[in-house]
Tab-separated table of C-alpha atoms and ligand atoms in Angstrom:
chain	number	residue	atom	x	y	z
A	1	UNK	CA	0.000	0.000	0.000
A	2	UNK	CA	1.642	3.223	-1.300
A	3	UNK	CA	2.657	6.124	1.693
A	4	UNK	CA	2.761	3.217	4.050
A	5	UNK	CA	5.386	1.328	5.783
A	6	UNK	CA	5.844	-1.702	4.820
A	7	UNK	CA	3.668	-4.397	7.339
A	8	UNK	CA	5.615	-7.208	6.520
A	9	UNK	CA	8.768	-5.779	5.980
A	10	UNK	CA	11.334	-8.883	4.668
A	11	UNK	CA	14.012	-6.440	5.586
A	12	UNK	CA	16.418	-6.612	8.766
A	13	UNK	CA	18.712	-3.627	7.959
A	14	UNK	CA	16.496	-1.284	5.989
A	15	UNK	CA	12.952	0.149	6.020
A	16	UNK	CA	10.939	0.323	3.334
A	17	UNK	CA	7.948	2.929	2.478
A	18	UNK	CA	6.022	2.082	-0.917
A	19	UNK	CA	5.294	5.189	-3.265
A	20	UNK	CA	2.861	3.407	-5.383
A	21	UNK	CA	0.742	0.518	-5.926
A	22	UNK	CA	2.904	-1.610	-8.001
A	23	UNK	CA	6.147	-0.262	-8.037
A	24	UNK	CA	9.204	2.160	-6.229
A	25	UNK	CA	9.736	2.796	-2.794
A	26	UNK	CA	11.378	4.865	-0.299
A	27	UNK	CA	14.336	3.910	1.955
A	28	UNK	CA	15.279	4.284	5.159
A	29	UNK	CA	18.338	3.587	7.326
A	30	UNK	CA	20.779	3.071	4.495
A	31	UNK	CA	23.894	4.055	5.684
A	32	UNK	CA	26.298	5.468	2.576
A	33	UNK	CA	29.132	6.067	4.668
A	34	UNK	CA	29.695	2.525	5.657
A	35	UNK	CA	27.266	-0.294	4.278
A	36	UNK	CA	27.697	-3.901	5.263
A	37	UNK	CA	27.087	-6.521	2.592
A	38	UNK	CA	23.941	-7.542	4.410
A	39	UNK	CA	22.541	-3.980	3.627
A	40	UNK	CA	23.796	-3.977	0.302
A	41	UNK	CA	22.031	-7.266	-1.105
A	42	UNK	CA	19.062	-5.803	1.107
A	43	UNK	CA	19.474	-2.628	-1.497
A	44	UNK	CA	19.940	-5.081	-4.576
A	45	UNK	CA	16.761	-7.516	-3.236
A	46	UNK	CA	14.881	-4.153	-2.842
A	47	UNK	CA	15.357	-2.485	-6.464
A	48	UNK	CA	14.694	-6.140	-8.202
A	49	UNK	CA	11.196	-5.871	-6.763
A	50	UNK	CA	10.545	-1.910	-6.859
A	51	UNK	CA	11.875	-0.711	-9.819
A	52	UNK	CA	13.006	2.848	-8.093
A	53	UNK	CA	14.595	3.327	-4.845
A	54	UNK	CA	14.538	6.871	-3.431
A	55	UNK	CA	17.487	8.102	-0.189
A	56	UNK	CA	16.776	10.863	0.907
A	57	UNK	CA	20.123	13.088	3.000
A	58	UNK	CA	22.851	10.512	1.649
A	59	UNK	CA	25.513	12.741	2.584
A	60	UNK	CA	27.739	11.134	-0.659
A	61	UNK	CA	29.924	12.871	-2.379
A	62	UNK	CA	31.242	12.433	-5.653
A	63	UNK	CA	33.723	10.074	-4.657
A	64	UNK	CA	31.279	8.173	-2.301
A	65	UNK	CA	28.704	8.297	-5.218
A	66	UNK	CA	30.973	5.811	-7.409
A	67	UNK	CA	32.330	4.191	-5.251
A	68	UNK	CA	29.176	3.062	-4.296
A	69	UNK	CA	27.739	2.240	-7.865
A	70	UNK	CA	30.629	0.463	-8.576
A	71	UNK	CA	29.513	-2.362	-6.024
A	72	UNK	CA	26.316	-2.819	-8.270
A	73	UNK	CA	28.347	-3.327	-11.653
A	74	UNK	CA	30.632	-2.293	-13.766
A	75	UNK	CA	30.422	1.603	-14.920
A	76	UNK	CA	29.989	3.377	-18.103
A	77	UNK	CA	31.713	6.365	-18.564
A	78	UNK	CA	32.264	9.452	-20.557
A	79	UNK	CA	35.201	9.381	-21.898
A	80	UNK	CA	33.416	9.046	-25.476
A	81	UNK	CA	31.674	12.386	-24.929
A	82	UNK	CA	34.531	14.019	-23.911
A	83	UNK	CA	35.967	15.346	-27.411
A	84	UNK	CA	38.076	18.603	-28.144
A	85	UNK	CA	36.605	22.070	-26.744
A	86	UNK	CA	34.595	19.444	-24.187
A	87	UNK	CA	35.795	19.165	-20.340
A	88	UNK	CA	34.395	16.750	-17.700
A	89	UNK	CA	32.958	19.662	-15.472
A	90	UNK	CA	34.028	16.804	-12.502
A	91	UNK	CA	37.416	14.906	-11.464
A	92	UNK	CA	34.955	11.226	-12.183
A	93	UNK	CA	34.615	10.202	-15.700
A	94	UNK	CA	31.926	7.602	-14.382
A	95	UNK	CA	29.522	11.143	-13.704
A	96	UNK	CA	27.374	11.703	-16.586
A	97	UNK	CA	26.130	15.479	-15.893
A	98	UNK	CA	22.245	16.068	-16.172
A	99	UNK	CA	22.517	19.739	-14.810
A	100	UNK	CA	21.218	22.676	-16.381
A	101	UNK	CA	25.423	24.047	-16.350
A	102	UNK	CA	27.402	25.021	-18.899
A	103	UNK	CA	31.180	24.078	-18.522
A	104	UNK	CA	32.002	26.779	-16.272
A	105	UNK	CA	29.115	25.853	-13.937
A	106	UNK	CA	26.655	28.695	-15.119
A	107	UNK	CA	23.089	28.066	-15.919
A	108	UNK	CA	22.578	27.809	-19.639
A	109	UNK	CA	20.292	30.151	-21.463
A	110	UNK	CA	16.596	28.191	-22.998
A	111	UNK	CA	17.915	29.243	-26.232
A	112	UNK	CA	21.441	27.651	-26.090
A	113	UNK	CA	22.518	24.419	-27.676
A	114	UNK	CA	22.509	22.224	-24.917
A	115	UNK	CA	18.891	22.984	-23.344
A	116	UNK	CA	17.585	21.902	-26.943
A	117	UNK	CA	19.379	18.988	-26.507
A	118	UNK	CA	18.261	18.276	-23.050
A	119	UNK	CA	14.502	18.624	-24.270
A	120	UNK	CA	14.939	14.963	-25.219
A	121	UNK	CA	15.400	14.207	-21.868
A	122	UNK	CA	11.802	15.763	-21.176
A	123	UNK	CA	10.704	12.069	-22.987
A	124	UNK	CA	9.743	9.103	-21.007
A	125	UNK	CA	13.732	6.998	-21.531
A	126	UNK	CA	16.058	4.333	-20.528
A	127	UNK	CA	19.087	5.421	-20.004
A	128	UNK	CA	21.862	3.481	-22.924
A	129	UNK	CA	19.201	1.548	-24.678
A	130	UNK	CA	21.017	3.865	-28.046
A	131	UNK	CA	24.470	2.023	-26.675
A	132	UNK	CA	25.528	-1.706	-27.745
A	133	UNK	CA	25.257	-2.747	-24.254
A	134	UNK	CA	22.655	-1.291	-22.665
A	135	UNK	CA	22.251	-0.139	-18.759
A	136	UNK	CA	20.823	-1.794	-15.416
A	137	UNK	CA	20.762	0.861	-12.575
A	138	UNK	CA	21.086	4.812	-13.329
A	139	UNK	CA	21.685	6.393	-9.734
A	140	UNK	CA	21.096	10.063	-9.896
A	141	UNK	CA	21.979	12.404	-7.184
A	142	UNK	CA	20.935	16.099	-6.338
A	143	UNK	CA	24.144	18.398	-6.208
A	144	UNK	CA	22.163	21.510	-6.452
A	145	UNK	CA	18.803	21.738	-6.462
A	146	UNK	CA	16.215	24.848	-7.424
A	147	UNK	CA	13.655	26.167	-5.224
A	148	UNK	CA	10.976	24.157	-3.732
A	149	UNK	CA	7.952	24.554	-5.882
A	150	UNK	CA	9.975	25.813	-8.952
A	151	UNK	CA	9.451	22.381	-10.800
A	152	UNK	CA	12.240	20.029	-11.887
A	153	UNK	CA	10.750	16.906	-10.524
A	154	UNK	CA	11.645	13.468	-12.233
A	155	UNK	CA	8.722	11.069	-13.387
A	156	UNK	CA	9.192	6.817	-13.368
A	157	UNK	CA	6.770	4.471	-15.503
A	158	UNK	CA	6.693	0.665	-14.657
A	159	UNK	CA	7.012	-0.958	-17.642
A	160	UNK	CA	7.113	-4.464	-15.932
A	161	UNK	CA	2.937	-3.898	-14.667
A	162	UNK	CA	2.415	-2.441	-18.695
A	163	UNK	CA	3.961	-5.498	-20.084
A	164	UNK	CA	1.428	-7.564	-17.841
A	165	UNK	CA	-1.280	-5.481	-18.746
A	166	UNK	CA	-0.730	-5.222	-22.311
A	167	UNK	CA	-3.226	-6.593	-24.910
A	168	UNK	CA	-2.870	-10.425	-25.290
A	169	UNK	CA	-2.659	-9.785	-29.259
A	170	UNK	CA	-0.073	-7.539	-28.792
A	171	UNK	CA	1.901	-9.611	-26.192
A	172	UNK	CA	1.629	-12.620	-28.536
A	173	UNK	CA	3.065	-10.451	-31.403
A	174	UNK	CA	6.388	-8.905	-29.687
A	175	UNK	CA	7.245	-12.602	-28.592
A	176	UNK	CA	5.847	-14.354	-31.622
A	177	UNK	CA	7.707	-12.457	-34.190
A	178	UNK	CA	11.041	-11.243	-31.628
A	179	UNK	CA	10.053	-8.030	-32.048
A	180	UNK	CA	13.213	-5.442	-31.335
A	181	UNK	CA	13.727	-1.719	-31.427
A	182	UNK	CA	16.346	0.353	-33.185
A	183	UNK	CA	17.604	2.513	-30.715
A	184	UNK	CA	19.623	5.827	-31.428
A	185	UNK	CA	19.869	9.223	-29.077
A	186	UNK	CA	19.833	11.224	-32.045
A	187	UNK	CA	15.839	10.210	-33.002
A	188	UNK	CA	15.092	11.153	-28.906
A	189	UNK	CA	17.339	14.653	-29.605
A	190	UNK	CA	15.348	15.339	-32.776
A	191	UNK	CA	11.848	14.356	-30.838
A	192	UNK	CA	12.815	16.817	-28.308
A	193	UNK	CA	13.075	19.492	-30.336
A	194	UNK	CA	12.140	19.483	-33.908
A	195	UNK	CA	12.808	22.651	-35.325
A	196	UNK	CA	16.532	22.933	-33.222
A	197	UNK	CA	17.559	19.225	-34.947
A	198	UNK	CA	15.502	19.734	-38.738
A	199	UNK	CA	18.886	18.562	-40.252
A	200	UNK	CA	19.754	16.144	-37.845
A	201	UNK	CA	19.316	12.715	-39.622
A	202	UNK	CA	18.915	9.826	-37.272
A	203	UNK	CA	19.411	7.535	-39.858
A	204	UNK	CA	23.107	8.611	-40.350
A	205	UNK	CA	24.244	6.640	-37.374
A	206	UNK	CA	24.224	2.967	-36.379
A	207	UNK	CA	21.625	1.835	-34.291
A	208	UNK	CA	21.348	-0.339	-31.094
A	209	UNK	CA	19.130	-3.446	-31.253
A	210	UNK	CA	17.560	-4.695	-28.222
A	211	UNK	CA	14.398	-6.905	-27.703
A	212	UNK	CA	10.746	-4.901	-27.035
A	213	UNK	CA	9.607	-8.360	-24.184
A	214	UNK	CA	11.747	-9.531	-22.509
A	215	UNK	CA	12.741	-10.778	-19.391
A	216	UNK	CA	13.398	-8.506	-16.357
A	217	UNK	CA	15.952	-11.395	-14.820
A	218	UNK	CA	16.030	-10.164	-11.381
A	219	UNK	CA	12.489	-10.699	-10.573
A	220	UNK	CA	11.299	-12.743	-13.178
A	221	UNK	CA	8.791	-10.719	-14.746
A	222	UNK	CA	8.511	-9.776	-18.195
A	223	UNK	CA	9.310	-6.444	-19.159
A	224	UNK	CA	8.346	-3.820	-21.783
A	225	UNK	CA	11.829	-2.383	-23.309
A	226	UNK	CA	10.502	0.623	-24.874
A	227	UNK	CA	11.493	4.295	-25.341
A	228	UNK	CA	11.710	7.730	-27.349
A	229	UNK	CA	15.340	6.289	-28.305
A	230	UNK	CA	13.270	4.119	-30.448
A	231	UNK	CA	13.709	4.903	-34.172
A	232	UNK	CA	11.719	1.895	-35.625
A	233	UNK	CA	11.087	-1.523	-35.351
A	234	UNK	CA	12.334	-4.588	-36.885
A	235	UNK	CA	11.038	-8.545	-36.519
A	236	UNK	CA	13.693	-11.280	-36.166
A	237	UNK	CA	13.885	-14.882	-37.642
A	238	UNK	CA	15.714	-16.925	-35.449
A	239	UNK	CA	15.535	-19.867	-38.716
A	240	UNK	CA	17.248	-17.368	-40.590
A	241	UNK	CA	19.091	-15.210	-37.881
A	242	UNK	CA	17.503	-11.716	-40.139
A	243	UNK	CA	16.222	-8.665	-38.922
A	244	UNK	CA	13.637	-7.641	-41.002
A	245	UNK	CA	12.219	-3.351	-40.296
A	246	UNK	CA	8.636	-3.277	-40.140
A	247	UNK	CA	6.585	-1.035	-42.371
A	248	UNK	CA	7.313	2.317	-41.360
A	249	UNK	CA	3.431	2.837	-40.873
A	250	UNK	CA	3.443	-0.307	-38.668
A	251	UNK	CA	6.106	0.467	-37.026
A	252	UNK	CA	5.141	4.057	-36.142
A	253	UNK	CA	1.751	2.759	-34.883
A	254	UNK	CA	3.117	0.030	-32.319
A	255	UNK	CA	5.622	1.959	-31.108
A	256	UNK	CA	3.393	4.909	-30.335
A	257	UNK	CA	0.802	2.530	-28.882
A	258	UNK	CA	3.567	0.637	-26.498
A	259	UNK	CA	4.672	3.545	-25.257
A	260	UNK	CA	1.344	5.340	-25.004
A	261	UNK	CA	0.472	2.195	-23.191
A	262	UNK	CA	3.444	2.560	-20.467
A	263	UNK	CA	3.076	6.191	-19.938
A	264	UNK	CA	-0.436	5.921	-18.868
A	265	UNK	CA	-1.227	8.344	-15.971
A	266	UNK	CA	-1.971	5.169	-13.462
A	267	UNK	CA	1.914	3.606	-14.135
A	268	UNK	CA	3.317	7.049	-13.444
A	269	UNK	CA	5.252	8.431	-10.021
A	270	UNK	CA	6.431	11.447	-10.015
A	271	UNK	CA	9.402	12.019	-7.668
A	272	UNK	CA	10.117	15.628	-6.019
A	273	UNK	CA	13.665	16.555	-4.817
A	274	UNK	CA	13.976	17.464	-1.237
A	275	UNK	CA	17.492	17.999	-0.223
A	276	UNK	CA	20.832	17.925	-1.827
A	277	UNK	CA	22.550	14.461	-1.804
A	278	UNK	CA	18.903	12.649	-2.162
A	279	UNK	CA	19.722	9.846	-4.773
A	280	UNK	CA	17.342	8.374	-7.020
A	281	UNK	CA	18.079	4.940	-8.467
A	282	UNK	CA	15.992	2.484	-11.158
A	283	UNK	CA	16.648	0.009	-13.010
A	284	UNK	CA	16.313	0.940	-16.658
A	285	UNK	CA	15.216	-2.804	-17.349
A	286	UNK	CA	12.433	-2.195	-15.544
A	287	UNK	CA	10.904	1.174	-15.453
A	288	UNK	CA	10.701	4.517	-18.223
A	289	UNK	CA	11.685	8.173	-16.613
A	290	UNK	CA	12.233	11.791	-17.708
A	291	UNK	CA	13.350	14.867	-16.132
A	292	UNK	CA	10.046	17.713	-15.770
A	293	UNK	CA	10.706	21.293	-16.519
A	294	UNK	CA	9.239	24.101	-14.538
A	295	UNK	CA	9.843	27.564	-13.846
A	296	UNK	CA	13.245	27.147	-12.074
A	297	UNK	CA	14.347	26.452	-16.074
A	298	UNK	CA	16.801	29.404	-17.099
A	299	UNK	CA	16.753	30.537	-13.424
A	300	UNK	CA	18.502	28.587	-10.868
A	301	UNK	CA	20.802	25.509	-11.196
A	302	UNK	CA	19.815	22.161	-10.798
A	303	UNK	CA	23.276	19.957	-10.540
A	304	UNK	CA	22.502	16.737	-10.998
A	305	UNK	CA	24.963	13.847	-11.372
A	306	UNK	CA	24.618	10.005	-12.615
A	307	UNK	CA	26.594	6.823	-12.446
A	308	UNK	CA	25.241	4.308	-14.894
A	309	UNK	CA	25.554	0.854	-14.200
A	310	UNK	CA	26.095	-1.520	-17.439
A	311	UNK	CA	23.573	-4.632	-17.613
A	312	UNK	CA	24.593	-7.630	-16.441
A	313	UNK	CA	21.859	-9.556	-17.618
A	314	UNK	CA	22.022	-12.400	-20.640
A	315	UNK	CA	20.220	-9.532	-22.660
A	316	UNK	CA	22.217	-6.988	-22.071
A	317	UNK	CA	24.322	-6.404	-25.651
A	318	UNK	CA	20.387	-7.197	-27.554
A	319	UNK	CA	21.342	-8.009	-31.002
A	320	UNK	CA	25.053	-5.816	-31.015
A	321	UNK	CA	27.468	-7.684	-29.985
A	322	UNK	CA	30.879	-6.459	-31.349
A	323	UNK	CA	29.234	-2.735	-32.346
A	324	UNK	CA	30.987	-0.184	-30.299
A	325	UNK	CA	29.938	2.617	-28.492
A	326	UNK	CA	29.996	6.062	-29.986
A	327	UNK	CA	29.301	9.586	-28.130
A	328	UNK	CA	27.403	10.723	-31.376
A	329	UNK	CA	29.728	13.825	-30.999
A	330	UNK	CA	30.207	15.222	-34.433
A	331	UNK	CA	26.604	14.187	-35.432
A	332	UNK	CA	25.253	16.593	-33.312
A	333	UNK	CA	27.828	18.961	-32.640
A	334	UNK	CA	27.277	19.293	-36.693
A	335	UNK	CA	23.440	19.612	-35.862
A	336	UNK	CA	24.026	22.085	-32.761
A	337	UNK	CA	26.297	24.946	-34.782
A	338	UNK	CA	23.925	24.630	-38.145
A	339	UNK	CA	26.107	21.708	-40.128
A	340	UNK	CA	25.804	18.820	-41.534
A	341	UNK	CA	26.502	15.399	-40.969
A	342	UNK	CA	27.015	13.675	-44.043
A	343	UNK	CA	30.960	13.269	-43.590
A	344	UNK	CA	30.421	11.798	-40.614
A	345	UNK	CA	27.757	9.169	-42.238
A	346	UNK	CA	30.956	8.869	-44.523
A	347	UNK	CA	33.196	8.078	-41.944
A	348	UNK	CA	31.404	4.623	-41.859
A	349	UNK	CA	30.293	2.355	-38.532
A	350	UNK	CA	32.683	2.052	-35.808
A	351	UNK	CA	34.603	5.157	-36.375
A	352	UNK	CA	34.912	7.013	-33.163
A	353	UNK	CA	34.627	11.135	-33.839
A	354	UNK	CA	37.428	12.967	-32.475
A	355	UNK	CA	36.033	16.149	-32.534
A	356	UNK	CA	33.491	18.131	-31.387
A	357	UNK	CA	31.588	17.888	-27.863
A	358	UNK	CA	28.300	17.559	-26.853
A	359	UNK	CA	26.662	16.902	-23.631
A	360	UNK	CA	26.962	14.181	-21.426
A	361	UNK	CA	23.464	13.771	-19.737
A	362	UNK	CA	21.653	11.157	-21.907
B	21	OGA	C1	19.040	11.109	-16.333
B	21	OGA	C2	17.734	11.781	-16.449
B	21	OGA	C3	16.192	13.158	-15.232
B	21	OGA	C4	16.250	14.343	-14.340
B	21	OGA	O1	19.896	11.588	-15.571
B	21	OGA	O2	19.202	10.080	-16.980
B	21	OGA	O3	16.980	11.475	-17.327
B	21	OGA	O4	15.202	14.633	-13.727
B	21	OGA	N1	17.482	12.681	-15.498
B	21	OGA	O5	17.291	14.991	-14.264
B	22	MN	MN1	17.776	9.617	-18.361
């Protein structure tokens, strides 16, 4: 029952309060500064059955905050983002920043570059599904935060309750035919904001595969992998071992349906940010998010910092294995100053841009 303590807490080193009827919770008594192993597979036990875990006064700092993370799993990083006339605005590569801060730690204007870009983040997501191998737990914590009341709130969607409440015909279809989306962040960039990205072409980069149902292994439920990454969607023979693209109109309709269908109001939490060091983790195998504007946009400074955990799961490299990771830097730095990217396109598949920079939030 959501708001409530947990009656029959399974727990012996945390508390739990539930923020919803099927999904995320609230935790109490962690202890950041020192957490025995008992705790920690108490934290791990917790987020395979909630989805989102919310800690309110961690006290971590950046150090602490990877340190941490890197008991769940191995880290990405963003050293691919970081290309000439890009730094890291923080001595951890494993922090991707999802502030509102340009590099000098000044709030960025609604008109620049960057707050187009970070419109796509306004879209329900999971983190990496545009990367080879895609991510488990995202843990997000507040470094600055605006105003109360001034907005900037960050909304969840279980897509593990959506999968199990999803149309027979259509759950019969994604499994039936291996249904899989073509991920890429520059289709969520250009979704975000149209008229910014006209000449961005999504098409122009390679695109991560993953499977739409599948498995969530750590709890054993199915799970809807679904989000405005999603470019299109392909079928997959496993006689054949071919990816076939649906019909663009086909594909366009199912994808807006499955993610109309996770989105709905009754899967949604929104979470509000109390105090600085509250950390927000999820599992991006198991629930949608996006950041919420508000008025605090152009105004005050929301810091906020992420560790991203890479899957561990039998899943997690979908249909890429031996594609490599790119930061999509010159793609849109071309898009971002006016250009274009055709020399990228020319540059071929695995080539990994050395110039440009871009942001490092996504
Ligand atoms: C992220 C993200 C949302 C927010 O860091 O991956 O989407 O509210 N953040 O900042
Ligand atoms: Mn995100």
């Amino acid at each position: 029952m959501p708001g409530f303590l947990s009656q029959d807490n399974p727990f012996k080193t945390i508390t739990i309060k539930e923020l919803h009827p099927t999904y995320a919770a609230e935790i109490f008594g962690a202890n950041f500064q020192d957490m025995s192993e008992e705790q920690f597979q108490e934290i791990r036990v917790a987020m395979a059955k909630y989805g989102v875990l919310v800690f309110r006064n961690t006290g971590l700092s950046d150090t602490q905050h990877v340190k941490f993370s890197e008991r769940i799993g191995e880290l990405d990083n963003i050293a691919r983002y970081l290309t000439a006339g890009r730094k890291a605005r923080y001595a951890h590569l494993e922090l991707f920043d999802a502030s509102n801060l340009d590099d000098n730690g000044d709030i960025i204007t609604l008109d620049n570059p960057r707050s187009h870009y970070n419109k796509g983040n306004a879209l329900f997501h999971v983190d990496s599904s545009f990367n080879p191998r895609r991510s488990s737990w995202s843990l997000l914590r507040a470094v600055k935060l605006p105003p109360p009341g001034t907005g900037g709130e960050t909304e969840f969607a279980d897509s593990r309750t959506a999968f199990e409440e999803l149309d027979e015909g259509t759950k019969a279809l994604l499994l039936k035919k291996h249904l899989l989306g073509a991920h890429t962040l520059l289709h969520s960039r250009k979704l975000g904001s149209p008229e910014f990205f006209k000449d961005l072409d999504p098409e122009s980069q390679p695109m991560a595969r993953h499977k739409i149902a599948q498995l969530h292994e750590p709890s054993g439920r199915m799970n809807l992998y679904i989000a405005t990454h999603c470019h299109h969607i392909e079928s997959y023979d496993p006689a054949t071992d071919k990816l076939t693209p649906m019909s663009k109109v086909h594909s366009d309709e199912l994808l807006h349906r499955l993610l109309d269908q996770v989105t709905q109001p009754k899967y949604v939490l929104s979470v509000d940010w109390h105090n600085e060091s509250d950390l927000v983790a999820w599992d991006n195998t198991a629930v949608l998010h996006r950041a919420t504007g508000g008025s605090f946009e152009g105004k005050y400074k929301r810091d906020m910092r992420r560790t991203t955990v890479h899957d561990g799961s039998s899943t997690a490299w979908g249909f890429n294995d031996g594609m490599v990771a790119t930061g999509f830097a010159r793609t849109l730095q071309g898009a971002m100053s006016g250009g274009t990217n055709g020399e990228e396109k020319r540059m071929g598949k695995e080539k990994e841009v050395e110039k440009g920079g871009v942001d490092v939030g996504a």
